[in-house]
CSV table of C-alpha atoms in Angstrom, one decimal:
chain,number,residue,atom,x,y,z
R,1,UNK,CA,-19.9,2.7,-61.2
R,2,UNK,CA,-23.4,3.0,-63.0
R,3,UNK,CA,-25.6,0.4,-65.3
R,4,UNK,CA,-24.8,1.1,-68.7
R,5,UNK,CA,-27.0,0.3,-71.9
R,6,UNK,CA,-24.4,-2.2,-73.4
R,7,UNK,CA,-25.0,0.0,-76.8
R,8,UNK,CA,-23.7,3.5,-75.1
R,9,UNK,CA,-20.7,1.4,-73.1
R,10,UNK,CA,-17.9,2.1,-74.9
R,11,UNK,CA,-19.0,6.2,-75.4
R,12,UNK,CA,-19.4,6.0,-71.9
R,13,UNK,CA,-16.2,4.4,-70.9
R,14,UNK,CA,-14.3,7.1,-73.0
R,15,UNK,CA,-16.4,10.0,-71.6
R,16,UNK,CA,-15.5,9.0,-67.8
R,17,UNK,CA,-11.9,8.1,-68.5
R,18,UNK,CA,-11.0,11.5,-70.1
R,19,UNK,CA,-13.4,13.5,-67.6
R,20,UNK,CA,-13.7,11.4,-64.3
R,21,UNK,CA,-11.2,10.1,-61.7
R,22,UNK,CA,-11.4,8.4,-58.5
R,23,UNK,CA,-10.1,10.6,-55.0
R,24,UNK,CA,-6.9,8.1,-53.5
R,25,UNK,CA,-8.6,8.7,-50.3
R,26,UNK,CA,-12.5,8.5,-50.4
R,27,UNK,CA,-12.8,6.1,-53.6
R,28,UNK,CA,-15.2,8.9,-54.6
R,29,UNK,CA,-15.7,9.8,-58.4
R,30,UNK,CA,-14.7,13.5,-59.0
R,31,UNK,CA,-14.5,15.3,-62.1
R,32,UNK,CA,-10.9,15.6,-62.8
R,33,UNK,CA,-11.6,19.9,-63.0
R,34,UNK,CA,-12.6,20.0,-59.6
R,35,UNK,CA,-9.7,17.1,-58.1
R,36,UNK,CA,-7.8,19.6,-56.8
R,37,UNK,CA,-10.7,21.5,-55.3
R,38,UNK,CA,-11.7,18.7,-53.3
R,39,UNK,CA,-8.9,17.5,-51.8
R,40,UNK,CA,-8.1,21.0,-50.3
R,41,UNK,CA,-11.6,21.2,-49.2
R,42,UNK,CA,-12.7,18.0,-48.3
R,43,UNK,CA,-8.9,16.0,-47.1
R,44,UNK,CA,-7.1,19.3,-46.5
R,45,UNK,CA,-5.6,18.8,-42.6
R,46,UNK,CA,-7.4,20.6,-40.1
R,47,UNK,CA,-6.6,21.9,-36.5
R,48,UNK,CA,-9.4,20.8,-34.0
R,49,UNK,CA,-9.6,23.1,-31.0
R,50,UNK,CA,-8.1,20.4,-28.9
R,51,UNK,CA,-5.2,20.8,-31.3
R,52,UNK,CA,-5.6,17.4,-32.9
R,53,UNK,CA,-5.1,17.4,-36.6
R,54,UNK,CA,-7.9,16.0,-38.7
R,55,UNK,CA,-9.0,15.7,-42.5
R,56,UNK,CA,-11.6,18.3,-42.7
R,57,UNK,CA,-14.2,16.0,-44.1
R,58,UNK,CA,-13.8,14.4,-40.9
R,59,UNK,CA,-13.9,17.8,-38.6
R,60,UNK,CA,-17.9,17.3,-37.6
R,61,UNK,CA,-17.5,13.7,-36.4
R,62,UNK,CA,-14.7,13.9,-34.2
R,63,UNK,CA,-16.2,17.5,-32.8
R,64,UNK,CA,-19.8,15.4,-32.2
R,65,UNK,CA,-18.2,12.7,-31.0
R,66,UNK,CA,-14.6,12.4,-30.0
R,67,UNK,CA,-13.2,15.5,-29.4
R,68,UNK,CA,-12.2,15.5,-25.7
R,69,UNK,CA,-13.4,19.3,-25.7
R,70,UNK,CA,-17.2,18.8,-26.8
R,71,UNK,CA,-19.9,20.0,-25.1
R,72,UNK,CA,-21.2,17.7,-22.2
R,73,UNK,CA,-24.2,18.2,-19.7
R,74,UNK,CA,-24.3,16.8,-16.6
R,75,UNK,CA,-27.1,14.5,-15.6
R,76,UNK,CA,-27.1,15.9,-12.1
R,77,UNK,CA,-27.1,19.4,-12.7
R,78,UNK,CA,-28.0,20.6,-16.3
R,79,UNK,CA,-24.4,22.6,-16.3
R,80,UNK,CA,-22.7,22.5,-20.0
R,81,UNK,CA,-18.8,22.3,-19.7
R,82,UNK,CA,-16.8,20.2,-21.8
R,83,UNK,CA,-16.2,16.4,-22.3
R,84,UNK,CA,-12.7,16.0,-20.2
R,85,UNK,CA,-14.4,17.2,-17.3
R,86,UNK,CA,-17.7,15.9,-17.3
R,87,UNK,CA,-16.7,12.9,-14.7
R,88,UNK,CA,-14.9,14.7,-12.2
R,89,UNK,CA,-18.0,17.3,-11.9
R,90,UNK,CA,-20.3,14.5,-11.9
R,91,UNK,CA,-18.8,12.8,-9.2
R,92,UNK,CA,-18.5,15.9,-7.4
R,93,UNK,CA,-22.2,17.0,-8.1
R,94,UNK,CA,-24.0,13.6,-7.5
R,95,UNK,CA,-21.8,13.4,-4.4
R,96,UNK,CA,-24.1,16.4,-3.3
R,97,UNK,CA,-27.1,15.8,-1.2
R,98,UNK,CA,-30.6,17.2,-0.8
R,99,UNK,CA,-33.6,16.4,1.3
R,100,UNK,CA,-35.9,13.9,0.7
R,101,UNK,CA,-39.4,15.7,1.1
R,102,UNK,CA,-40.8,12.3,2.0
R,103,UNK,CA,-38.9,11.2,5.1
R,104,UNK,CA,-36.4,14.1,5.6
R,105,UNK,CA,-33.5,12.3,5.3
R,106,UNK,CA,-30.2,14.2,3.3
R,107,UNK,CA,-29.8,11.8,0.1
R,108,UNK,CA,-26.9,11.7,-2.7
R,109,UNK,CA,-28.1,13.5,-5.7
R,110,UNK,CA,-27.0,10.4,-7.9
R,111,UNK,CA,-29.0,8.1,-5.3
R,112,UNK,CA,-32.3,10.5,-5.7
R,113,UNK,CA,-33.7,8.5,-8.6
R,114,UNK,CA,-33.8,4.9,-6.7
R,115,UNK,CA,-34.3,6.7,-3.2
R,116,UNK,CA,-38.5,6.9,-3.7
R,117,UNK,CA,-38.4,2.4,-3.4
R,118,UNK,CA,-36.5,2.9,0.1
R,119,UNK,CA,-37.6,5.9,1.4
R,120,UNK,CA,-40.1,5.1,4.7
């Protein structure tokens, strides 16, 4: 899968057939000494601490991303807990209410942002 001076080709072609192959899940060119090595390593099955299993080449993406147990903030509050229950804590904490310092009245948390345009 590289440009090849025409005159080293066929050298070439020999060299990567005998010494190269290509992983039957990535498409990526290994070294046919270290085949082995990277399937266990890199498409070896994984357990994901919310017990899904998962290539491990994969592991980092679905923790970052998809992985119903990741780490979530809420907007309202700051507190770190995890993915599955960010929006019943958010609906519970922006359901909170705190005092507006410019006309006293008890406002939502997740109505304090747009509250300054109507507050008298």
């Amino acid at each position: 899968k590289k440009d090849i001076p025409v005159a080293n080709f066929t050298m070439h072609e020999i060299h990567c057939s005998r010494n190269i192959e290509v992983c039957r899940y990535c498409s990526e060119l290994i070294p046919k000494s270290e085949m082995k090595n990277h399937i266990e390593s890199e498409h070896g099955q994984v357990t994901c601490k919310c017990r899904m299993k998962i290539e491990k080449c994969h592991l980092k993406d679905h923790e970052a991303s998809a992985c119903p147990l990741r780490p979530a903030v809420c907007q309202y509050c700051d507190i770190q807990l995890t993915f599955n229950k960010l929006q019943d804590h958010e609906i519970y904490c922006g359901a909170r209410t705190e005092r507006c310092g410019g006309c006293g009245r008890n406002v939502m948390v997740k109505d304090l942002k747009d509250h300054p345009r109507v507050c008298g």
